[in-house]
């Protein structure tokens, strides 16, 4: 707010009073400006009104006329007005919706017959300036007694924040949202890991339930492979597996040359064709169980 007093600067040096709102300053109910004098003084009061959203003056008279803008407007409102004008006059290219084919008035205002819709917000910056201050002309009277009532009262419409958001700073709100999103992402990651573990366990147990004998054979085969890798001797694992099978089979029947050859071939086939580690659940199963 600026108050200018129309007094002789040679006699009075304090003819301008200026007040700027500090960032952390609370609400102000009013002002009292006192100056010494014995003559009526004309005063000019200039108010720069702060609103909940930033408002601008459109500095192009042609754009103001085309878009029917009668006062300060927000950037979002400015873009919305222009978009309504484009849709109403069917200026959007039917083949390429991003291209705006300006009519005569809009082309003259924007300086181009064709503009890209994605560049409009940046282009409109050139047409936005600070709104003009509200100016009130007033005469301070000193010869009308102790109290003088002005002839006019001024009612100024001002946009304010919603009551529920007045005590919530924008930065604190953004930080709180980021924390909430981080917590939700952590919970989702944990749930996904739980689902993955449960699926691996289910597949492992289902394989055993569907065919226990084959499952155990595959498990033994892979344990044998692991032993071969650890010992660095593939033949040692084959001989150990063959010896175990022969020992179990010899109790039931006497081994013949043909029977021994069949057992050797079957054991080699198990060790060669085992596909347990190719299945998706194998790594998780070995790790957990």
GROMACS .gro file of N, CA, C and O in nm, residues 78-139:
model
  248
   78UNK      N    1  -0.672  -1.764  -1.787
   78UNK     CA    2  -0.633  -1.710  -1.917
   78UNK      C    3  -0.628  -1.822  -2.021
   78UNK      O    4  -0.683  -1.810  -2.133
   79UNK      N    5  -0.565  -1.934  -1.986
   79UNK     CA    6  -0.557  -2.048  -2.079
   79UNK      C    7  -0.696  -2.104  -2.107
   79UNK      O    8  -0.728  -2.140  -2.221
   80UNK      N    9  -0.780  -2.111  -2.005
   80UNK     CA   10  -0.916  -2.162  -2.024
   80UNK      C   11  -0.996  -2.073  -2.118
   80UNK      O   12  -1.070  -2.121  -2.205
   81UNK      N   13  -0.983  -1.941  -2.102
   81UNK     CA   14  -1.052  -1.848  -2.192
   81UNK      C   15  -1.009  -1.869  -2.337
   81UNK      O   16  -1.092  -1.870  -2.429
   82UNK      N   17  -0.878  -1.885  -2.357
   82UNK     CA   18  -0.827  -1.905  -2.492
   82UNK      C   19  -0.874  -2.038  -2.549
   82UNK      O   20  -0.911  -2.046  -2.667
   83UNK      N   21  -0.876  -2.141  -2.467
   83UNK     CA   22  -0.921  -2.273  -2.514
   83UNK      C   23  -1.070  -2.268  -2.552
   83UNK      O   24  -1.110  -2.327  -2.653
   84UNK      N   25  -1.149  -2.199  -2.474
   84UNK     CA   26  -1.291  -2.186  -2.508
   84UNK      C   27  -1.309  -2.113  -2.641
   84UNK      O   28  -1.395  -2.149  -2.722
   85UNK      N   29  -1.227  -2.011  -2.665
   85UNK     CA   30  -1.234  -1.937  -2.791
   85UNK      C   31  -1.196  -2.028  -2.909
   85UNK      O   32  -1.261  -2.026  -3.014
   86UNK      N   33  -1.091  -2.111  -2.888
   86UNK     CA   34  -1.048  -2.202  -2.995
   86UNK      C   35  -1.156  -2.304  -3.026
   86UNK      O   36  -1.187  -2.331  -3.143
   87UNK      N   37  -1.217  -2.363  -2.923
   87UNK     CA   38  -1.321  -2.463  -2.946
   87UNK      C   39  -1.447  -2.401  -3.007
   87UNK      O   40  -1.509  -2.460  -3.096
   88UNK      N   41  -1.484  -2.282  -2.961
   88UNK     CA   42  -1.606  -2.218  -3.011
   88UNK      C   43  -1.592  -2.184  -3.159
   88UNK      O   44  -1.689  -2.195  -3.236
   89UNK      N   45  -1.473  -2.143  -3.201
   89UNK     CA   46  -1.451  -2.104  -3.340
   89UNK      C   47  -1.392  -2.216  -3.425
   89UNK      O   48  -1.356  -2.192  -3.541
   90UNK      N   49  -1.380  -2.337  -3.367
   90UNK     CA   50  -1.335  -2.454  -3.442
   90UNK      C   51  -1.199  -2.428  -3.509
   90UNK      O   52  -1.182  -2.449  -3.631
   91UNK      N   53  -1.101  -2.386  -3.430
   91UNK     CA   54  -0.970  -2.351  -3.484
   91UNK      C   55  -0.870  -2.464  -3.473
   91UNK      O   56  -0.758  -2.451  -3.522
   92UNK      N   57  -0.906  -2.575  -3.411
   92UNK     CA   58  -0.814  -2.686  -3.395
   92UNK      C   59  -0.808  -2.767  -3.524
   92UNK      O   60  -0.910  -2.801  -3.583
   93UNK      N   61  -0.687  -2.799  -3.569
   93UNK     CA   62  -0.667  -2.874  -3.693
   93UNK      C   63  -0.726  -3.014  -3.678
   93UNK      O   64  -0.696  -3.084  -3.580
   94UNK      N   65  -0.806  -3.057  -3.774
   94UNK     CA   66  -0.871  -3.188  -3.766
   94UNK      C   67  -0.772  -3.302  -3.785
   94UNK      O   68  -0.790  -3.410  -3.729
   95UNK      N   69  -0.666  -3.279  -3.862
   95UNK     CA   70  -0.566  -3.384  -3.885
   95UNK      C   71  -0.461  -3.389  -3.775
   95UNK      O   72  -0.413  -3.497  -3.739
   96UNK      N   73  -0.424  -3.274  -3.725
   96UNK     CA   74  -0.324  -3.266  -3.618
   96UNK      C   75  -0.381  -3.181  -3.505
   96UNK      O   76  -0.372  -3.058  -3.509
   97UNK      N   77  -0.440  -3.243  -3.402
   97UNK     CA   78  -0.505  -3.165  -3.295
   97UNK      C   79  -0.410  -3.072  -3.221
   97UNK      O   80  -0.455  -2.980  -3.153
   98UNK      N   81  -0.280  -3.094  -3.231
   98UNK     CA   82  -0.186  -3.007  -3.161
   98UNK      C   83  -0.170  -2.872  -3.231
   98UNK      O   84  -0.121  -2.777  -3.170
   99UNK      N   85  -0.212  -2.862  -3.356
   99UNK     CA   86  -0.197  -2.738  -3.431
   99UNK      C   87  -0.325  -2.654  -3.425
   99UNK      O   88  -0.435  -2.707  -3.442
  100UNK      N   89  -0.308  -2.526  -3.397
  100UNK     CA   90  -0.419  -2.432  -3.390
  100UNK      C   91  -0.411  -2.338  -3.511
  100UNK      O   92  -0.311  -2.268  -3.529
  101UNK      N   93  -0.515  -2.342  -3.595
  101UNK     CA   94  -0.522  -2.254  -3.712
  101UNK      C   95  -0.595  -2.126  -3.671
  101UNK      O   96  -0.718  -2.123  -3.659
  102UNK      N   97  -0.519  -2.022  -3.646
  102UNK     CA   98  -0.576  -1.899  -3.591
  102UNK      C   99  -0.662  -1.827  -3.694
  102UNK      O  100  -0.631  -1.827  -3.814
  103UNK      N  101  -0.771  -1.766  -3.645
  103UNK     CA  102  -0.847  -1.678  -3.733
  103UNK      C  103  -0.775  -1.544  -3.741
  103UNK      O  104  -0.666  -1.524  -3.684
  104UNK      N  105  -0.836  -1.449  -3.811
  104UNK     CA  106  -0.767  -1.322  -3.836
  104UNK      C  107  -0.733  -1.249  -3.707
  104UNK      O  108  -0.620  -1.202  -3.687
  105UNK      N  109  -0.829  -1.241  -3.615
  105UNK     CA  110  -0.806  -1.168  -3.490
  105UNK      C  111  -0.702  -1.234  -3.403
  105UNK      O  112  -0.612  -1.168  -3.349
  106UNK      N  113  -0.711  -1.367  -3.387
  106UNK     CA  114  -0.617  -1.437  -3.300
  106UNK      C  115  -0.477  -1.438  -3.360
  106UNK      O  116  -0.376  -1.426  -3.288
  107UNK      N  117  -0.469  -1.451  -3.494
  107UNK     CA  118  -0.337  -1.446  -3.559
  107UNK      C  119  -0.272  -1.310  -3.539
  107UNK      O  120  -0.150  -1.300  -3.518
  108UNK      N  121  -0.351  -1.205  -3.546
  108UNK     CA  122  -0.297  -1.070  -3.524
  108UNK      C  123  -0.251  -1.052  -3.379
  108UNK      O  124  -0.148  -0.989  -3.353
  109UNK      N  125  -0.326  -1.109  -3.285
  109UNK     CA  126  -0.291  -1.094  -3.144
  109UNK      C  127  -0.168  -1.176  -3.106
  109UNK      O  128  -0.081  -1.129  -3.033
  110UNK      N  129  -0.159  -1.300  -3.159
  110UNK     CA  130  -0.048  -1.388  -3.123
  110UNK      C  131   0.073  -1.370  -3.214
  110UNK      O  132   0.182  -1.419  -3.182
  111UNK      N  133   0.053  -1.306  -3.330
  111UNK     CA  134   0.165  -1.282  -3.420
  111UNK      C  135   0.200  -1.399  -3.508
  111UNK      O  136   0.308  -1.402  -3.567
  112UNK      N  137   0.110  -1.499  -3.520
  112UNK     CA  138   0.138  -1.616  -3.604
  112UNK      C  139   0.006  -1.677  -3.647
  112UNK      O  140  -0.088  -1.687  -3.567
  113UNK      N  141  -0.005  -1.721  -3.773
  113UNK     CA  142  -0.131  -1.783  -3.819
  113UNK      C  143  -0.151  -1.924  -3.766
  113UNK      O  144  -0.263  -1.974  -3.760
  114UNK      N  145  -0.041  -1.993  -3.731
  114UNK     CA  146  -0.049  -2.131  -3.680
  114UNK      C  147   0.038  -2.140  -3.555
  114UNK      O  148   0.155  -2.099  -3.557
  115UNK      N  149  -0.017  -2.192  -3.448
  115UNK     CA  150   0.058  -2.211  -3.324
  115UNK      C  151   0.035  -2.352  -3.274
  115UNK      O  152  -0.066  -2.415  -3.305
  116UNK      N  153   0.130  -2.402  -3.197
  116UNK     CA  154   0.118  -2.534  -3.136
  116UNK      C  155   0.049  -2.522  -3.001
  116UNK      O  156   0.080  -2.433  -2.923
  117UNK      N  157  -0.044  -2.612  -2.976
  117UNK     CA  158  -0.119  -2.605  -2.850
  117UNK      C  159  -0.027  -2.624  -2.730
  117UNK      O  160  -0.048  -2.564  -2.625
  118UNK      N  161   0.077  -2.706  -2.744
  118UNK     CA  162   0.167  -2.732  -2.632
  118UNK      C  163   0.252  -2.610  -2.597
  118UNK      O  164   0.303  -2.601  -2.486
  119UNK      N  165   0.267  -2.517  -2.691
  119UNK     CA  166   0.348  -2.398  -2.664
  119UNK      C  167   0.265  -2.279  -2.618
  119UNK      O  168   0.320  -2.175  -2.585
  120UNK      N  169   0.133  -2.293  -2.615
  120UNK     CA  170   0.048  -2.180  -2.577
  120UNK      C  171   0.075  -2.129  -2.435
  120UNK      O  172   0.085  -2.008  -2.415
  121UNK      N  173   0.086  -2.217  -2.332
  121UNK     CA  174   0.111  -2.164  -2.197
  121UNK      C  175   0.236  -2.077  -2.190
  121UNK      O  176   0.236  -1.973  -2.126
  122UNK      N  177   0.345  -2.121  -2.257
  122UNK     CA  178   0.467  -2.041  -2.255
  122UNK      C  179   0.451  -1.913  -2.335
  122UNK      O  180   0.501  -1.806  -2.298
  123UNK      N  181   0.377  -1.919  -2.445
  123UNK     CA  182   0.356  -1.803  -2.529
  123UNK      C  183   0.275  -1.694  -2.458
  123UNK      O  184   0.298  -1.574  -2.476
  124UNK      N  185   0.183  -1.736  -2.372
  124UNK     CA  186   0.097  -1.639  -2.305
  124UNK      C  187   0.170  -1.558  -2.199
  124UNK      O  188   0.118  -1.456  -2.154
  125UNK      N  189   0.291  -1.603  -2.159
  125UNK     CA  190   0.367  -1.527  -2.059
  125UNK      C  191   0.394  -1.385  -2.108
  125UNK      O  192   0.401  -1.292  -2.026
  126UNK      N  193   0.413  -1.369  -2.237
  126UNK     CA  194   0.445  -1.236  -2.290
  126UNK      C  195   0.328  -1.139  -2.277
  126UNK      O  196   0.348  -1.017  -2.287
  127UNK      N  197   0.208  -1.191  -2.255
  127UNK     CA  198   0.090  -1.105  -2.249
  127UNK      C  199   0.043  -1.082  -2.105
  127UNK      O  200  -0.062  -1.022  -2.084
  128UNK      N  201   0.119  -1.131  -2.005
  128UNK     CA  202   0.077  -1.117  -1.866
  128UNK      C  203   0.170  -1.024  -1.791
  128UNK      O  204   0.292  -1.043  -1.792
  129UNK      N  205   0.115  -0.924  -1.727
  129UNK     CA  206   0.191  -0.831  -1.644
  129UNK      C  207   0.122  -0.815  -1.510
  129UNK      O  208   0.009  -0.863  -1.491
  130UNK      N  209   0.189  -0.748  -1.418
  130UNK     CA  210   0.128  -0.725  -1.288
  130UNK      C  211   0.003  -0.639  -1.303
  130UNK      O  212   0.000  -0.543  -1.382
  131UNK      N  213  -0.103  -0.671  -1.230
  131UNK     CA  214  -0.225  -0.590  -1.241
  131UNK      C  215  -0.202  -0.449  -1.187
  131UNK      O  216  -0.118  -0.426  -1.101
  132UNK      N  217  -0.278  -0.356  -1.241
  132UNK     CA  218  -0.269  -0.218  -1.194
  132UNK      C  219  -0.318  -0.209  -1.049
  132UNK      O  220  -0.410  -0.281  -1.009
  133UNK      N  221  -0.256  -0.123  -0.970
  133UNK     CA  222  -0.302  -0.108  -0.831
  133UNK      C  223  -0.440  -0.041  -0.826
  133UNK      O  224  -0.479   0.033  -0.918
  134UNK      N  225  -0.511  -0.068  -0.720
  134UNK     CA  226  -0.639  -0.001  -0.697
  134UNK      C  227  -0.611   0.138  -0.639
  134UNK      O  228  -0.546   0.150  -0.537
  135UNK      N  229  -0.658   0.242  -0.708
  135UNK     CA  230  -0.628   0.380  -0.668
  135UNK      C  231  -0.755   0.446  -0.616
  135UNK      O  232  -0.860   0.444  -0.682
  136UNK      N  233  -0.744   0.503  -0.497
  136UNK     CA  234  -0.856   0.573  -0.434
  136UNK      C  235  -0.812   0.719  -0.411
  136UNK      O  236  -0.710   0.744  -0.346
  137UNK      N  237  -0.888   0.810  -0.468
  137UNK     CA  238  -0.863   0.953  -0.445
  137UNK      C  239  -0.943   0.998  -0.323
  137UNK      O  240  -1.063   0.972  -0.312
  138UNK      N  241  -0.874   1.068  -0.231
  138UNK     CA  242  -0.939   1.107  -0.106
  138UNK      C  243  -0.885   1.244  -0.063
  138UNK      O  244  -0.770   1.279  -0.091
  139UNK      N  245  -0.970   1.320   0.003
  139UNK     CA  246  -0.930   1.452   0.055
  139UNK      C  247  -0.937   1.451   0.207
  139UNK      O  248  -1.043   1.421   0.265
   0.00000   0.00000   0.00000
